[in-house]
GROMACS .gro file of C-alpha atoms in nm:
model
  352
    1UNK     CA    1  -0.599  -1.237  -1.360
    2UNK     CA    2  -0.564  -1.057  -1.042
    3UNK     CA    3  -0.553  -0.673  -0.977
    4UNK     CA    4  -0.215  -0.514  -0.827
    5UNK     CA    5  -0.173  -0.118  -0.713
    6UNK     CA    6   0.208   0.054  -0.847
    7UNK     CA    7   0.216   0.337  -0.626
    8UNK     CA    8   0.523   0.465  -0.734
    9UNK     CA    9   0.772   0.673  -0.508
   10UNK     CA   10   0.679   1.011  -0.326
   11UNK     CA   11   0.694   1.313  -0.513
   12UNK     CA   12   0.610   1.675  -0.523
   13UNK     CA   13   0.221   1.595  -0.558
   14UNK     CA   14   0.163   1.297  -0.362
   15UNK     CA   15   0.179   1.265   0.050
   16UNK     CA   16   0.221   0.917   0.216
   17UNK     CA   17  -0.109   1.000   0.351
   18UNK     CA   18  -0.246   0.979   0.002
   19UNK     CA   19  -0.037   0.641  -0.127
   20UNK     CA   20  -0.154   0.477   0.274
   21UNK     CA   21  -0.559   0.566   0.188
   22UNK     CA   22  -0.486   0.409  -0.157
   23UNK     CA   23  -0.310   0.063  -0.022
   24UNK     CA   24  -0.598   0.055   0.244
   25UNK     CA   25  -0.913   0.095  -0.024
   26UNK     CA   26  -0.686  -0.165  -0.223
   27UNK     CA   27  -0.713  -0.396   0.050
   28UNK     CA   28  -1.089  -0.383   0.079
   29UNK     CA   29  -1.150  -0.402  -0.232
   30UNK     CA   30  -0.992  -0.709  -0.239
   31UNK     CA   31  -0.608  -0.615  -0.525
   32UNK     CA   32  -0.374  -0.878  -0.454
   33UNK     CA   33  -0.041  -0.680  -0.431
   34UNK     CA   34   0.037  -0.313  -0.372
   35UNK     CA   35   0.386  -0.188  -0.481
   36UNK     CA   36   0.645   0.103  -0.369
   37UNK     CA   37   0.911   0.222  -0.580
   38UNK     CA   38   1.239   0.391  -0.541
   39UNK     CA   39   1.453   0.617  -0.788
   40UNK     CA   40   1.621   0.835  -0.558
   41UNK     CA   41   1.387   1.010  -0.338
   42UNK     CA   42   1.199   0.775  -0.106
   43UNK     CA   43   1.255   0.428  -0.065
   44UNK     CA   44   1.049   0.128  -0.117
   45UNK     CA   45   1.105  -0.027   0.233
   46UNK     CA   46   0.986   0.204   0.452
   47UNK     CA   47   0.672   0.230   0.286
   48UNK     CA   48   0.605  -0.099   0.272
   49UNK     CA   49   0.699  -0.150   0.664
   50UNK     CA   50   0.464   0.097   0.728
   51UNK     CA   51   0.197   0.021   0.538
   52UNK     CA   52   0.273  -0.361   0.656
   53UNK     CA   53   0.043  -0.238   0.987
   54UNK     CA   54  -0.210  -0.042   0.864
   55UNK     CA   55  -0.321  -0.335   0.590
   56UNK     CA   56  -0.478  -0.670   0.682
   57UNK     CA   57  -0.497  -0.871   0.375
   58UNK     CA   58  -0.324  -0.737   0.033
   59UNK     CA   59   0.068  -0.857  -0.011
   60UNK     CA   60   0.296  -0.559   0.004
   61UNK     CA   61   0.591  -0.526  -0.303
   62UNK     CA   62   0.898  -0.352  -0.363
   63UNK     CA   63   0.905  -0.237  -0.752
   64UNK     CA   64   1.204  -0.236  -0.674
   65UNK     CA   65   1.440  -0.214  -0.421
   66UNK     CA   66   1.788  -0.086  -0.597
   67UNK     CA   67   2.006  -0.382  -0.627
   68UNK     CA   68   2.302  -0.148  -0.649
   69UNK     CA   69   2.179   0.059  -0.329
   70UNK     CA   70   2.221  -0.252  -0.070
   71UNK     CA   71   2.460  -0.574  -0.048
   72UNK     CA   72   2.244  -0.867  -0.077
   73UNK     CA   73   2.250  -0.962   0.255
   74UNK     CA   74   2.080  -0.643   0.374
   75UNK     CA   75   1.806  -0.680   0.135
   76UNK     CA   76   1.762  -1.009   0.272
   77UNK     CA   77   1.743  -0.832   0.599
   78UNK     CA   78   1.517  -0.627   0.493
   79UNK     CA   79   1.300  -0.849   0.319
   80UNK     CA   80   1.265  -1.106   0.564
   81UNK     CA   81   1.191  -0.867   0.844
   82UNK     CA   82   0.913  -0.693   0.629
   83UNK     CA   83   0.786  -1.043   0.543
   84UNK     CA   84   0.765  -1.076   0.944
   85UNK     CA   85   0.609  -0.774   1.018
   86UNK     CA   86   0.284  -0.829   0.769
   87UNK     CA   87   0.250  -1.201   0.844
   88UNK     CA   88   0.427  -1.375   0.509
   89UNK     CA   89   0.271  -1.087   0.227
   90UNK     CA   90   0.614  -0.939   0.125
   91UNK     CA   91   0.709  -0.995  -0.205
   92UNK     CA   92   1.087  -0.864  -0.332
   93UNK     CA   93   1.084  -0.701  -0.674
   94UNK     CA   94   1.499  -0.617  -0.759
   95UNK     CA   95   1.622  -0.412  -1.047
   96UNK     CA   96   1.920  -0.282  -1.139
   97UNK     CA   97   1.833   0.041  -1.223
   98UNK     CA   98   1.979   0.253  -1.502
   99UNK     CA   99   2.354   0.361  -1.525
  100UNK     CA  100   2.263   0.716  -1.393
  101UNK     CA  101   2.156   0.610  -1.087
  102UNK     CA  102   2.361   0.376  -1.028
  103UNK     CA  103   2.675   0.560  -1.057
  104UNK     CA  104   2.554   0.897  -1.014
  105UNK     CA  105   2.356   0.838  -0.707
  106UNK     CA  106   2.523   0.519  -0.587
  107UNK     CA  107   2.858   0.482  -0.650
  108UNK     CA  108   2.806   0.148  -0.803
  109UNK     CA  109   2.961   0.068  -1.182
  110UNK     CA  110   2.684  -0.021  -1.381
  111UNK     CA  111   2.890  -0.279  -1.598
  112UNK     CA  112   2.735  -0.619  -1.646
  113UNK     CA  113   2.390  -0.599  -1.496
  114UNK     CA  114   2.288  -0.964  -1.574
  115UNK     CA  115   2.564  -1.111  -1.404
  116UNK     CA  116   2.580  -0.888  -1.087
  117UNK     CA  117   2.130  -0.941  -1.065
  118UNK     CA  118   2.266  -1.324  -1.112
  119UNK     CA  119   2.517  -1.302  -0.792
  120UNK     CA  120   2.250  -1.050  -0.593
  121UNK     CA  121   1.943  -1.273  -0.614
  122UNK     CA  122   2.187  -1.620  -0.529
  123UNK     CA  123   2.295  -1.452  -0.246
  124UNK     CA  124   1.940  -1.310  -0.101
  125UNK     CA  125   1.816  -1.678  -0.145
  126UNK     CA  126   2.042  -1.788   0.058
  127UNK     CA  127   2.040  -1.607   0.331
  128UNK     CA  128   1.640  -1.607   0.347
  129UNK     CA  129   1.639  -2.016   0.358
  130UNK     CA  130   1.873  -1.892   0.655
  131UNK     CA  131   2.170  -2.102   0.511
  132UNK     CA  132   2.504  -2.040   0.582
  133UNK     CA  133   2.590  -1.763   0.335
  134UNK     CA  134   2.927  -1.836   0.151
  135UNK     CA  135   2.974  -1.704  -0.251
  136UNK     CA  136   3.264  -1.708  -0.420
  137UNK     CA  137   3.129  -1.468  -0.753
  138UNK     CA  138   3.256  -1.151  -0.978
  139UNK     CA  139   3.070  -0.925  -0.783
  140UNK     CA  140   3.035  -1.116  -0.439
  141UNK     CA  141   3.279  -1.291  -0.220
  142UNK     CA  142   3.143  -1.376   0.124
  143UNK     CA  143   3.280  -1.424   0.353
  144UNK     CA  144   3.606  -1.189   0.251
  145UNK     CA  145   3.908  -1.451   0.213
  146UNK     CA  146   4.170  -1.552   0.448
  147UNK     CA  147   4.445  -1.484   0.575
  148UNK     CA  148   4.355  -1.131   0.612
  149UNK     CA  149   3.968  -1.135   0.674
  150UNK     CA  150   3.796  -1.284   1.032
  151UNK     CA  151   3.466  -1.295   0.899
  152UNK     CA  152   3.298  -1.598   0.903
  153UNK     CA  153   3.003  -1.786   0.694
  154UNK     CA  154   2.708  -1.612   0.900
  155UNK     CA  155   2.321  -1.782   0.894
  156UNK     CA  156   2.003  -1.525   0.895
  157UNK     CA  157   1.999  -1.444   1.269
  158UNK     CA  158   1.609  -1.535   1.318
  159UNK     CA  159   1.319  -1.726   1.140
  160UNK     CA  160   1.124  -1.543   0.899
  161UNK     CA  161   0.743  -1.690   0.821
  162UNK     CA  162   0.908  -1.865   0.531
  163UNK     CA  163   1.208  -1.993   0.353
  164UNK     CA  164   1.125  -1.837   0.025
  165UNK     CA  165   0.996  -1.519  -0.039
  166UNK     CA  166   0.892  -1.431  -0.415
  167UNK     CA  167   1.131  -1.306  -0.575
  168UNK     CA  168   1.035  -1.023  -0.881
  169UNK     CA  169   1.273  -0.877  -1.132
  170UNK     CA  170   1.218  -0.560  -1.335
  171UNK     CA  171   1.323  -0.632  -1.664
  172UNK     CA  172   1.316  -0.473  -2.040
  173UNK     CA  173   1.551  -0.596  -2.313
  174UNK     CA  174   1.556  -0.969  -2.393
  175UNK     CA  175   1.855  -1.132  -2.243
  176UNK     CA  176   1.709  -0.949  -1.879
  177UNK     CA  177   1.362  -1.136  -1.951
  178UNK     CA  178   1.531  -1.457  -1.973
  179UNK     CA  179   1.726  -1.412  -1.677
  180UNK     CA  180   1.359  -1.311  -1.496
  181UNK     CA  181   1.203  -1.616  -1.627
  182UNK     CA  182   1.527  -1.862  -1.526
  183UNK     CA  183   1.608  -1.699  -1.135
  184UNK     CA  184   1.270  -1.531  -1.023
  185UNK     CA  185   0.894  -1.591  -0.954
  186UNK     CA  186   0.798  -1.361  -1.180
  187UNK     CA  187   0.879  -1.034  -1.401
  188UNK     CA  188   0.770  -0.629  -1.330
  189UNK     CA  189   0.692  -0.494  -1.665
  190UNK     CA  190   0.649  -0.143  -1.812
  191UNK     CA  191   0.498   0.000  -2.160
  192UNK     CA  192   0.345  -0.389  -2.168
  193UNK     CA  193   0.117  -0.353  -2.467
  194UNK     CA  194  -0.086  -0.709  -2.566
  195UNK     CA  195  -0.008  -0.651  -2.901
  196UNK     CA  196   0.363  -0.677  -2.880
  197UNK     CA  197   0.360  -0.925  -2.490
  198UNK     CA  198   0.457  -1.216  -2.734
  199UNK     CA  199   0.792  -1.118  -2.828
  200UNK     CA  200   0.886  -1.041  -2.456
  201UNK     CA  201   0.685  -1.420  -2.316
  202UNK     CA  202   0.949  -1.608  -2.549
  203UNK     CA  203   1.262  -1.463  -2.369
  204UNK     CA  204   1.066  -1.556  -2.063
  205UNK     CA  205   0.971  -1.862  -2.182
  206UNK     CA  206   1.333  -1.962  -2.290
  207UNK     CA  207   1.474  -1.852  -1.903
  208UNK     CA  208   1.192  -2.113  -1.783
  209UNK     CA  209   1.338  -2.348  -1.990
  210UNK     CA  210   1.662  -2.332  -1.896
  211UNK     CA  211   1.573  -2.454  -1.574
  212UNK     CA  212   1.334  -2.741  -1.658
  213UNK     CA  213   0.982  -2.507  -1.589
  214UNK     CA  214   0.723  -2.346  -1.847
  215UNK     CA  215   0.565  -2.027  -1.805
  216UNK     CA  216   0.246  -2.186  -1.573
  217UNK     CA  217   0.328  -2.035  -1.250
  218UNK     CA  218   0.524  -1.745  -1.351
  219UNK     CA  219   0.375  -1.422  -1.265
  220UNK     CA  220   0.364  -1.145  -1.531
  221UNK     CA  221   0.290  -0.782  -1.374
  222UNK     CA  222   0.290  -0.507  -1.554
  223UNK     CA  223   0.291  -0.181  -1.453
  224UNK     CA  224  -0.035   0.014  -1.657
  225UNK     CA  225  -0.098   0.375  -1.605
  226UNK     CA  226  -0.529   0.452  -1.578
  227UNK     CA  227  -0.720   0.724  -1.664
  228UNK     CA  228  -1.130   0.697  -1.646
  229UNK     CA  229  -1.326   0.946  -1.853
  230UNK     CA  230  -1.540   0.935  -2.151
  231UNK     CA  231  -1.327   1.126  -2.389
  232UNK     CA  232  -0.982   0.877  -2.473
  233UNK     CA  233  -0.812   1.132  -2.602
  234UNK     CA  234  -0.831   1.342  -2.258
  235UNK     CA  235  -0.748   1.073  -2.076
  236UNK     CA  236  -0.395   1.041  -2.227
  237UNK     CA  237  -0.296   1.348  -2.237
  238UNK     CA  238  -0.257   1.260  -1.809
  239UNK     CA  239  -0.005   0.983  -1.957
  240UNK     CA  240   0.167   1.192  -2.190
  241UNK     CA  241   0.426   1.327  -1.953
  242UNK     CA  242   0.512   1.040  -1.825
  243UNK     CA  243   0.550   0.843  -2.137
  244UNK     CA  244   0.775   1.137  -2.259
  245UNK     CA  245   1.003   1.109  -1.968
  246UNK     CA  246   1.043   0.736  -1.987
  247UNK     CA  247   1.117   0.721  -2.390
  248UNK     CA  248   1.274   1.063  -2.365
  249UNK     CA  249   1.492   1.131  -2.068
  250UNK     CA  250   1.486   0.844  -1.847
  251UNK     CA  251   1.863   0.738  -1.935
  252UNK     CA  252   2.146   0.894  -2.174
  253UNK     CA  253   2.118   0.913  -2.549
  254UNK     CA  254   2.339   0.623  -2.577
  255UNK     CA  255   2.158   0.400  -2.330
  256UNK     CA  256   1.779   0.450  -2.277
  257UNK     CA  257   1.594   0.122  -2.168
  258UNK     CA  258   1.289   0.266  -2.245
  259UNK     CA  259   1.365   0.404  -2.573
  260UNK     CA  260   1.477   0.076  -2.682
  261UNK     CA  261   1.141  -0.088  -2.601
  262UNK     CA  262   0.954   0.162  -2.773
  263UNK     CA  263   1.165   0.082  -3.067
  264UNK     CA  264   1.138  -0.278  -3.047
  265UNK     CA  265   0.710  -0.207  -3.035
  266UNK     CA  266   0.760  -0.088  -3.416
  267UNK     CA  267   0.787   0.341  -3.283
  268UNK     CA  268   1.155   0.358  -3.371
  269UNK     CA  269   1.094   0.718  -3.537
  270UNK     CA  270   0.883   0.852  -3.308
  271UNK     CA  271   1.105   0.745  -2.972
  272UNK     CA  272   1.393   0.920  -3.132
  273UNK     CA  273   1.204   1.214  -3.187
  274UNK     CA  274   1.064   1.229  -2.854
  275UNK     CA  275   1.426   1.163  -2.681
  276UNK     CA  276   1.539   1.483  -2.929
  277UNK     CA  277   1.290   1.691  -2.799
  278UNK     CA  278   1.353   1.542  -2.424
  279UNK     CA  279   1.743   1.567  -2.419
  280UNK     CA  280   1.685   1.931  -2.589
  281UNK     CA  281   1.479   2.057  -2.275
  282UNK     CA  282   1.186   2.052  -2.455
  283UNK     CA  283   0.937   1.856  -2.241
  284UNK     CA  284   0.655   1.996  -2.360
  285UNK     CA  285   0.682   1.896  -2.707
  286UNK     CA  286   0.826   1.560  -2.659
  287UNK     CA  287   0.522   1.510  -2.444
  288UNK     CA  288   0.309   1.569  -2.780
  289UNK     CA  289   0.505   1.393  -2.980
  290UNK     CA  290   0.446   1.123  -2.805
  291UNK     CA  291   0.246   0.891  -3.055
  292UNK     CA  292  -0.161   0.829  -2.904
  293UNK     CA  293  -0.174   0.462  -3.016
  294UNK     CA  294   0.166   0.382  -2.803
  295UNK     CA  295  -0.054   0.560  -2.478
  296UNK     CA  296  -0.393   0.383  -2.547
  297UNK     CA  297  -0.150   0.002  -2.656
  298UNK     CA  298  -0.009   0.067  -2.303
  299UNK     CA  299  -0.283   0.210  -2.079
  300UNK     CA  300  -0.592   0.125  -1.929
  301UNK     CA  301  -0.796   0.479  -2.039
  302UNK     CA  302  -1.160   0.551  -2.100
  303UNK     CA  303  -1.495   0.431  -1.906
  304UNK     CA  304  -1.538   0.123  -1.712
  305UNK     CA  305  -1.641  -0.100  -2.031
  306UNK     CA  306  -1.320   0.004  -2.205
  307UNK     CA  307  -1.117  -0.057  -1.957
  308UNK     CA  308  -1.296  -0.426  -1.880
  309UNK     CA  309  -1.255  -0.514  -2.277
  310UNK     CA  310  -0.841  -0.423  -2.257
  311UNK     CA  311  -0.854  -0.647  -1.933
  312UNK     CA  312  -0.926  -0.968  -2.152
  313UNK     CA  313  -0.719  -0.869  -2.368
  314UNK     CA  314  -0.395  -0.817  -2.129
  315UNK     CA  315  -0.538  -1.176  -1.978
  316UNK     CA  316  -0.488  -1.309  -2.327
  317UNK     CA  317  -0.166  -1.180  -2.354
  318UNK     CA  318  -0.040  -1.349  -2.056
  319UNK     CA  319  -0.066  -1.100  -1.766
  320UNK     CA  320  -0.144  -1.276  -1.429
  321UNK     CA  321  -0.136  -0.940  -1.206
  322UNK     CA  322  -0.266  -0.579  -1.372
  323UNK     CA  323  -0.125  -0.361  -1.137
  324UNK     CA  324  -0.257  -0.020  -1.228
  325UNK     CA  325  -0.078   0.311  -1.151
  326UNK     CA  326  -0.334   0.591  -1.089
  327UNK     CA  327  -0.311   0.916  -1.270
  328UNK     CA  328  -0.532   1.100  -1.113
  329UNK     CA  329  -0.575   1.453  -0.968
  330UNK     CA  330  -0.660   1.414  -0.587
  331UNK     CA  331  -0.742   1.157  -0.333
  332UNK     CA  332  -1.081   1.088  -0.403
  333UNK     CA  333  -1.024   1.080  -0.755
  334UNK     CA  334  -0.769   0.815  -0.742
  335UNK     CA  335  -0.999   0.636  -0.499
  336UNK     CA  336  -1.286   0.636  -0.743
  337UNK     CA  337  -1.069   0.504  -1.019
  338UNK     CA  338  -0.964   0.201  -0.763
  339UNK     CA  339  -1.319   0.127  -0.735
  340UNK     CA  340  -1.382   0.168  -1.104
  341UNK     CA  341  -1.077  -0.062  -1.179
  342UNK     CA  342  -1.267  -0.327  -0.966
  343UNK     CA  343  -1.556  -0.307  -1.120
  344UNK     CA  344  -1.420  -0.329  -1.481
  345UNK     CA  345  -1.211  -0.672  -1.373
  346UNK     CA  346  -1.584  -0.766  -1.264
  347UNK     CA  347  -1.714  -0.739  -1.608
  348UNK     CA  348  -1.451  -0.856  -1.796
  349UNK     CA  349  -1.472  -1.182  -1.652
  350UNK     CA  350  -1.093  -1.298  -1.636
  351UNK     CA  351  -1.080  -1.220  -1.271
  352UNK     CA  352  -0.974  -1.453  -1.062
   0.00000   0.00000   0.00000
C-alpha cells in the first residue's frame, strides 16, 4: 500500500502557501500522489500546474476535475499539458459532481450521470492517444454534423509524455463503482471503512469483469481524514464537522450521495437524523449526532501505533493508495502529522 495526500480545495483557513509546503514535505517523504479538489471555489488544475514545478518526484491528481465544468476535449487539454509540465506524474480523477453544482453552478442537467461519465472519459481517451476525435453519443457529437457545421475531426495538437494518462473516477453508489472498475484505472473513495470495502470491491469487481480484467491492477484510493493525539475521542471531534456536512447537507433531502452510503454502512437512523438537524440549520447538533464508531470506521485517529494497526487493516480491505486528508490546526501541525503518517505505514508493514 502506498501513501497519497487529499488536499482538498482552498478555503477560508487554508492558503496555497500552506497546501504547496504540504505537497513538498509529501514529496520528501516519499507519498506517491498528492490530490486537489474543486467544488466551486478553486480549481484543481491550477494547483496542480503549479505545484507541477515546485515538486520533483510525487504524481500530482485532480480529485476531481468537474466533468460537467469542461467539454472533454478541454480536460484532455488540460490534462495532457499538466502531464507535460511535471514530466508524465499527472493523474485525472473525473466526477460528476452532485446535482447542485452541477446545475446551480454550471448550467449542466444533472440527468444520467453514468452515461454522460461514459461519453466524457471515451472522449478524453481519445484525444490523449492524440486520435482523431469523432463521437457520435447522447451527450457528445464531435465534430457537430453537416450540412450546417465546418468543423472537422481535430487530433491533440502536440505530443504529451504518453498516450494514456490514468484515468480516476469518484464514485459512491453501486452501478457508479462498476462503471469505475469497467472505464478507469482506478476509483476515489470517501467514508471507505474496511469493515463495509467488500460490498463496494464487488461492484468494482463486476465493472472489471465486464471487460475481461480482475481487480489486480486497479487502484483503490480512498480519501481518510487524520487526526494524531492520544485521546480518540478528541481527535474526532476535528472530523465531526465534516462528516456532518457530507451525510447532512452535502446534496438535497431527496438526493444525498453521502447519506446514502452512510445508510448502506448499517447508520440508516442516524444519517437521517443528522441530515434533519443539517437541512434544519442546525450544524452544531448534527455535528454531534454524528455517530463516533462511523468517525473512528472511517478515519485514521489516535497515536502513531493506532494509526499503523488501521493501515493493515485498510491493506486488507483492498486499498492500494491511503491518501490522508489532514485535519489539523496550522502548518506545522499538519506537517508533523505527514511525518507521523510515514512513520505509522513504516510499522505497519504493508508499505510498499
Amino acid at each position: 500500500m502506498r501513501l497519497g495526500l487529499s488536499l482538498g480545495y482552498q478555503t477560508a483557513w487554508s492558503t496555497p502557501a500552506d497546501h504547496l509546503a504540504f505537497a513538498q514535505e509529501a514529496d520528501r517523504l516519499g507519498y506517491s500522489v498528492v490530490w486537489a479538489a474543486e467544488a466551486y471555489g478553486s480549481d484543481s488544475p491550477s494547483m496542480l500546474a503549479w505545484m507541477a514545478g515546485q515538486t520533483e518526484r510525487i504524481d500530482l491528481g485532480s480529485a476531481v476535475m468537474q466533468i460537467p465544468a469542461r467539454t472533454p476535449a478541454m480536460t484532455a487539454m488540460t490534462a495532457a499539458t499538466i502531464d507535460a509540465l511535471s514530466g508524465g506524474r499527472f493523474r485525472l480523477g473525473l466526477g460528476v459532481s452532485g446535482p447542485q453544482v452541477s446545475e446551480g453552478w454550471h448550467g449542466v442537467r444533472f440527468g444520467k450521470p453514468l452515461a454522460r461519465t461514459r461519453e466524457f472519459v471515451d472522449i478524453v481517451k481519445l484525444a490523449v492517444a492524440r486520435k482523431s476525435v469523432a463521437y457520435d453519443g447522447e451527450f457528445y457529437t464531435l465534430p457537430l454534423p453537416l450540412p450546417d457545421g465546418p468543423g472537422k475531426a481535430l487530433k491533440l495538437g502536440f505530443h504529451p509524455p504518453r498516450e494514456h494518462i490514468p484515468i480516476y473516477l469518484a464514485a459512491v453508489g453501486p452501478k457508479n463503482l462498476e462503471l469505475a472498475g469497467e472505464i478507469a484505472d482506478g476509483w476515489l473513495a470517501v467514508f471507505y471503512a474496511p469493515e463495509f470495502a467488500e460490498e463496494q470491491l464487488a461492484s468494482v469487481r463486476a465493472g472489471r469483469a465486464k471487460v475481461g480484467k480482475e481487480l489486480a491492477g486497479f487502484d483503490v484510493v480512498p480519501s481518510v481524514p487524520v487526526v494524531v493525539g492520544d485521546d480518540i475521542a478528541t481527535c474526532a471531534e476535528l472530523v465531526r464537522w465534516y462528516a456532518a456536512l457530507y451525510v447532512g447537507g452535502m446534496g438535497s433531502r431527496q438526493q444525498n450521495f453521502y447519506n446514502q452510503l452512510a445508510t448502506r454502512m448499517g447508520y440508516g437512523d442516524a444519517a437521517r437524523e443528522v441530515q434533519d438537524l443539517y437541512l434544519a440549520k442546525r450544524q452544531r447538533d448534527a455535528a454531534a449526532a454524528v455517530p463516533m464508531e462511523f468517525i473512528d470506521r472511517t478515519s485514521l485517529l489516535g497515536p502513531k501505533e493506532r494509526i499503523a494497526e488501521r493501515m493493515r487493516e485498510y491493506a486488507a480491505a483492498g486499498v492500494t493508495t491511503l491518501s490522508v486528508s489532514l485535519f489539523a490546526a496550522d502548518r506545522d501541525s499538519g506537517l508533523h502529522t505527514l511525518r507521523t503518517v510515514a512513520e505509522a505505514l513504516d510499522l505497519s508493514g504493508v508499505g510498499e
